[in-house]
Amino acid sequence: MIRSEKSLGSRKIFSQIQKVRALLFLTLMCLMTSNITRAEELLVAVASNFQHTMKLISEEFEIRTGHRIILSAGSTKKQFTQIVNGAPFDFFVAADSETVERLNALQLSIENSSFNYAIGHLVILSASGSINTIDTLSNLKSEKIAIANPLISPYGRASVELLKNMGIWDSLKNNIVLGTNVEQTFQFVKTKNANVGIIAKSQLFRMRELKEEKYWIPPNHLYTPIKQKAALLTDTSAAWQLKSFFETDEVTNLIKTSGYDLPK
């Protein structure tokens, strides 16, 4: 009787020891897993023209990785100034390549992290009437024409170059209305505060059931290609994962279907 009680007690103690060991093992595994998959937060500065596409990329990236992305959209030049002045961005998605290269030269981006992700195009959009030839544009001497501010927006610079190469800048420059970025320029036309606007082709792709005669896609040779570049601003695992995500077929296909060409 005494032996059986001792045996029973020993089995209970052994069982408790096993439970403690199992609990310690599970706790250790949870700690290891949480360190490996610890979610990070990325503050991403993105050019206005790419804001909509970047939102879609961010949503899928968050699902895949568990990391959280906070987007801050605006003109590339203003974002450059913010970065130089110490804004805590982790990732920069610019509307040109020159601005990122300036950050590289200032050693404000992570070395060897910059990459070309898209080539943007211009579209001339009418708020009401047809606009599908250079002749039509030449007759807009009394109309308000919206473009992004060329001093702070790569799309604005390309717009001025386009109008000059079309030979109509001098006759139209007094009618120009400046948006702080290409997104505001787009809103000017949508709300009919401007009769015509020069916007990003990607914005045109967001408009449904738009009649072809209301926009005109100028030939690429009339302005310098808008090569868009991105770079890491902090050396974190999540930032490098986002860069790698840009290289996936899913993202490159999304960029193409959003109205951009891919860099060669």
Coordinates of C-alpha atoms in Angstrom, one line a residue:
M1 CA 0.0 0.0 0.0
I2 CA 2.8 2.3 1.0
R3 CA 4.7 1.4 -2.2
S4 CA 1.7 2.1 -4.5
E5 CA 1.2 5.5 -2.8
K6 CA 4.9 6.4 -3.4
S7 CA 4.7 5.2 -7.0
L8 CA 1.5 7.3 -7.5
G9 CA 3.2 10.3 -6.0
S10 CA 6.3 9.9 -8.2
R11 CA 4.2 9.7 -11.3
K12 CA 2.4 12.9 -10.3
I13 CA 5.7 14.7 -9.7
F14 CA 7.0 13.4 -13.1
S15 CA 3.9 14.5 -14.9
Q16 CA 4.1 18.0 -13.3
I17 CA 7.8 18.3 -14.4
Q18 CA 6.8 17.3 -17.9
K19 CA 4.1 19.9 -18.0
V20 CA 6.5 22.6 -16.8
R21 CA 9.1 21.6 -19.4
A22 CA 6.4 21.7 -22.1
L23 CA 5.3 25.1 -20.9
L24 CA 8.8 26.5 -20.9
F25 CA 9.4 25.1 -24.4
L26 CA 6.2 26.7 -25.8
T27 CA 7.1 30.0 -24.1
L28 CA 10.6 29.9 -25.6
M29 CA 9.2 29.2 -29.1
C30 CA 6.7 32.0 -28.8
L31 CA 9.5 34.4 -27.8
M32 CA 11.7 33.3 -30.7
T33 CA 8.8 33.5 -33.2
S34 CA 7.8 37.0 -32.0
N35 CA 11.4 38.2 -32.5
I36 CA 11.6 36.7 -36.0
T37 CA 8.2 38.0 -37.2
R38 CA 8.1 41.3 -35.1
A39 CA 6.0 43.8 -37.1
E40 CA 7.6 47.1 -38.0
E41 CA 6.1 50.4 -39.0
L42 CA 7.4 52.1 -42.1
L43 CA 6.8 55.8 -42.8
V44 CA 6.9 56.1 -46.6
A45 CA 7.2 59.4 -48.5
V46 CA 5.5 58.9 -51.9
A47 CA 5.1 61.2 -54.9
S48 CA 1.6 62.4 -55.5
N49 CA 1.4 60.7 -58.9
F50 CA 2.2 57.3 -57.4
Q51 CA 0.0 57.7 -54.3
H52 CA -2.9 55.5 -55.5
T53 CA -0.7 52.7 -56.8
M54 CA 1.5 52.8 -53.6
K55 CA -1.6 52.4 -51.5
L56 CA -2.5 49.2 -53.3
I57 CA 1.1 48.0 -52.9
S58 CA 1.1 48.8 -49.2
E59 CA -2.1 47.0 -48.5
E60 CA -0.8 43.8 -50.1
F61 CA 2.6 44.2 -48.4
E62 CA 1.0 44.5 -45.0
I63 CA -1.0 41.3 -45.6
R64 CA 2.1 39.4 -46.6
T65 CA 4.5 40.6 -43.9
G66 CA 2.5 42.0 -41.0
H67 CA 4.4 45.3 -41.2
R68 CA 2.5 48.5 -41.2
I69 CA 3.0 51.3 -43.8
I70 CA 2.1 54.9 -43.2
L71 CA 2.0 56.9 -46.5
S72 CA 2.8 60.6 -46.8
A73 CA 2.1 61.9 -50.3
G74 CA 3.3 65.2 -51.8
S75 CA 5.5 66.9 -54.3
T76 CA 9.0 65.3 -54.6
K77 CA 10.8 68.6 -54.1
K78 CA 9.0 69.3 -50.8
Q79 CA 9.6 65.8 -49.6
F80 CA 13.3 66.1 -50.4
T81 CA 13.4 69.3 -48.3
Q82 CA 11.7 67.5 -45.5
I83 CA 14.2 64.6 -45.6
V84 CA 17.1 67.0 -45.6
N85 CA 15.6 68.7 -42.6
G86 CA 15.4 65.5 -40.7
A87 CA 11.9 64.2 -41.4
P88 CA 11.8 60.6 -40.1
F89 CA 10.9 58.8 -43.3
D90 CA 12.0 55.2 -43.8
F91 CA 11.4 54.9 -47.5
F92 CA 11.2 57.4 -50.4
V93 CA 9.2 56.8 -53.6
A94 CA 10.0 59.8 -55.8
A95 CA 8.6 61.1 -59.0
D96 CA 12.0 61.4 -60.7
S97 CA 15.5 59.9 -60.4
E98 CA 17.5 63.2 -59.9
T99 CA 16.1 63.8 -56.4
V100 CA 17.0 60.4 -55.2
E101 CA 20.5 60.8 -56.7
R102 CA 20.9 64.0 -54.7
L103 CA 20.0 62.2 -51.5
N104 CA 22.5 59.6 -52.4
A105 CA 25.2 62.3 -52.9
L106 CA 24.3 63.8 -49.5
Q107 CA 24.5 60.3 -47.9
L108 CA 20.9 60.6 -46.7
S109 CA 19.8 57.4 -48.3
I110 CA 21.1 53.9 -47.5
E111 CA 24.0 52.9 -49.7
N112 CA 23.2 50.8 -52.8
S113 CA 19.4 50.8 -51.9
S114 CA 18.1 53.1 -54.7
F115 CA 16.3 51.6 -57.7
N116 CA 14.2 52.6 -60.7
Y117 CA 10.6 51.4 -60.3
A118 CA 8.6 53.2 -63.1
I119 CA 8.6 55.5 -66.1
G120 CA 5.7 58.0 -66.0
H121 CA 3.9 59.7 -68.9
L122 CA 1.9 62.8 -69.4
V123 CA -1.8 63.2 -70.5
I124 CA -3.6 66.3 -71.4
L125 CA -7.1 66.2 -70.0
S126 CA -10.1 68.4 -70.9
A127 CA -12.8 69.2 -68.3
S128 CA -15.5 69.4 -70.9
G129 CA -14.7 69.6 -74.7
S130 CA -12.6 67.5 -77.0
I131 CA -8.8 67.8 -76.9
N132 CA -7.0 65.4 -79.1
T133 CA -4.7 67.4 -81.3
I134 CA -2.0 70.1 -81.1
D135 CA -4.3 72.4 -83.1
T136 CA -6.9 72.1 -80.4
L137 CA -4.4 73.1 -77.7
S138 CA -3.2 76.1 -79.8
N139 CA -6.7 77.5 -79.7
L140 CA -6.9 77.5 -75.9
K141 CA -5.6 81.1 -75.5
S142 CA -8.4 82.1 -73.2
E143 CA -8.7 78.9 -71.2
K144 CA -7.2 78.1 -67.8
I145 CA -4.6 75.3 -68.1
A146 CA -3.5 73.5 -65.0
I147 CA -0.1 72.0 -64.5
A148 CA 1.9 71.0 -61.5
N149 CA 4.3 73.6 -60.2
P150 CA 7.5 73.0 -62.3
L151 CA 9.7 74.3 -59.4
I152 CA 8.8 71.4 -57.1
S153 CA 7.2 68.7 -59.3
P154 CA 8.9 66.6 -62.0
Y155 CA 5.6 66.2 -63.8
G156 CA 5.3 70.0 -63.8
R157 CA 8.8 70.4 -65.3
A158 CA 7.9 67.8 -68.0
S159 CA 4.6 69.7 -68.7
V160 CA 6.5 73.0 -69.4
E161 CA 8.9 71.1 -71.6
L162 CA 6.0 69.5 -73.5
L163 CA 4.3 72.9 -74.2
K164 CA 7.6 74.4 -75.3
N165 CA 8.4 71.6 -77.7
M166 CA 4.8 71.8 -79.0
G167 CA 5.6 75.5 -79.8
I168 CA 2.6 76.8 -77.8
W169 CA 4.2 77.8 -74.4
D170 CA 4.6 81.5 -75.2
S171 CA 0.9 81.8 -76.2
L172 CA -0.4 79.9 -73.3
K173 CA 1.9 80.7 -70.3
N174 CA -0.3 83.5 -69.0
N175 CA -3.2 81.1 -68.7
I176 CA -1.3 78.6 -66.6
V177 CA -2.7 77.6 -63.2
L178 CA -0.2 75.9 -60.9
G179 CA -1.1 73.0 -58.6
T180 CA 1.2 72.2 -55.7
N181 CA 1.6 68.7 -57.2
V182 CA 0.1 66.6 -60.0
E183 CA -2.7 65.4 -57.8
Q184 CA -4.0 68.9 -57.1
T185 CA -3.7 69.6 -60.8
F186 CA -5.9 66.6 -61.5
Q187 CA -8.5 67.9 -59.0
F188 CA -8.5 71.3 -60.7
V189 CA -9.7 69.6 -63.9
K190 CA -12.1 67.2 -62.2
T191 CA -13.8 70.1 -60.4
K192 CA -13.7 72.3 -63.6
N193 CA -11.6 75.0 -61.9
A194 CA -9.4 74.6 -64.9
N195 CA -10.5 73.9 -68.5
V196 CA -7.5 71.7 -69.3
G197 CA -4.9 70.0 -67.2
I198 CA -1.6 68.2 -67.9
I199 CA -1.7 65.2 -65.5
A200 CA 0.0 61.8 -65.1
K201 CA -1.2 59.0 -67.3
S202 CA -1.7 56.9 -64.1
Q203 CA -4.4 59.4 -63.0
L204 CA -6.2 58.9 -66.3
F205 CA -6.4 55.2 -65.6
R206 CA -8.4 55.9 -62.4
M207 CA -11.2 57.6 -64.3
R208 CA -14.0 55.3 -65.5
E209 CA -15.9 55.6 -68.7
L210 CA -13.9 58.6 -69.9
K211 CA -14.5 59.5 -73.6
E212 CA -11.3 59.3 -75.7
E213 CA -11.9 62.8 -77.1
K214 CA -11.6 64.3 -73.7
Y215 CA -7.9 63.5 -73.4
W216 CA -4.8 63.3 -75.5
I217 CA -1.6 61.3 -74.9
P218 CA 1.3 63.3 -76.4
P219 CA 4.1 61.4 -78.1
N220 CA 7.0 60.5 -75.7
H221 CA 9.6 62.4 -77.8
L222 CA 8.0 65.8 -76.8
Y223 CA 9.4 65.6 -73.2
T224 CA 12.1 63.9 -71.3
P225 CA 11.1 60.5 -69.9
I226 CA 9.9 60.7 -66.3
K227 CA 12.1 58.1 -64.7
Q228 CA 10.9 57.5 -61.2
K229 CA 13.2 56.2 -58.5
A230 CA 12.9 55.0 -54.9
A231 CA 15.4 54.5 -52.0
L232 CA 15.7 53.3 -48.4
L233 CA 16.2 56.0 -45.8
T234 CA 16.6 53.7 -42.9
D235 CA 18.5 50.4 -42.7
T236 CA 15.7 48.2 -41.4
S237 CA 14.5 44.7 -42.3
A238 CA 11.0 46.0 -43.2
A239 CA 12.4 48.6 -45.5
W240 CA 14.5 46.0 -47.4
Q241 CA 11.5 43.7 -47.6
L242 CA 9.5 46.5 -49.2
K243 CA 12.3 47.0 -51.8
S244 CA 12.2 43.3 -52.6
F245 CA 8.4 43.4 -52.8
F246 CA 8.7 46.0 -55.6
E247 CA 10.6 43.4 -57.6
T248 CA 7.9 40.8 -57.5
D249 CA 5.7 40.1 -60.6
E250 CA 2.6 41.1 -58.7
V251 CA 3.9 44.6 -58.1
T252 CA 5.5 45.1 -61.5
N253 CA 2.2 44.0 -63.1
L254 CA 0.3 46.4 -60.9
I255 CA 2.7 49.3 -61.9
K256 CA 2.1 48.5 -65.6
T257 CA -1.6 48.3 -65.3
S258 CA -1.6 51.7 -63.5
G259 CA -0.3 53.5 -66.5
Y260 CA 3.4 53.3 -66.2
D261 CA 6.2 51.7 -68.2
L262 CA 8.7 49.6 -66.4
P263 CA 12.4 50.6 -66.4
K264 CA 14.6 48.6 -68.8

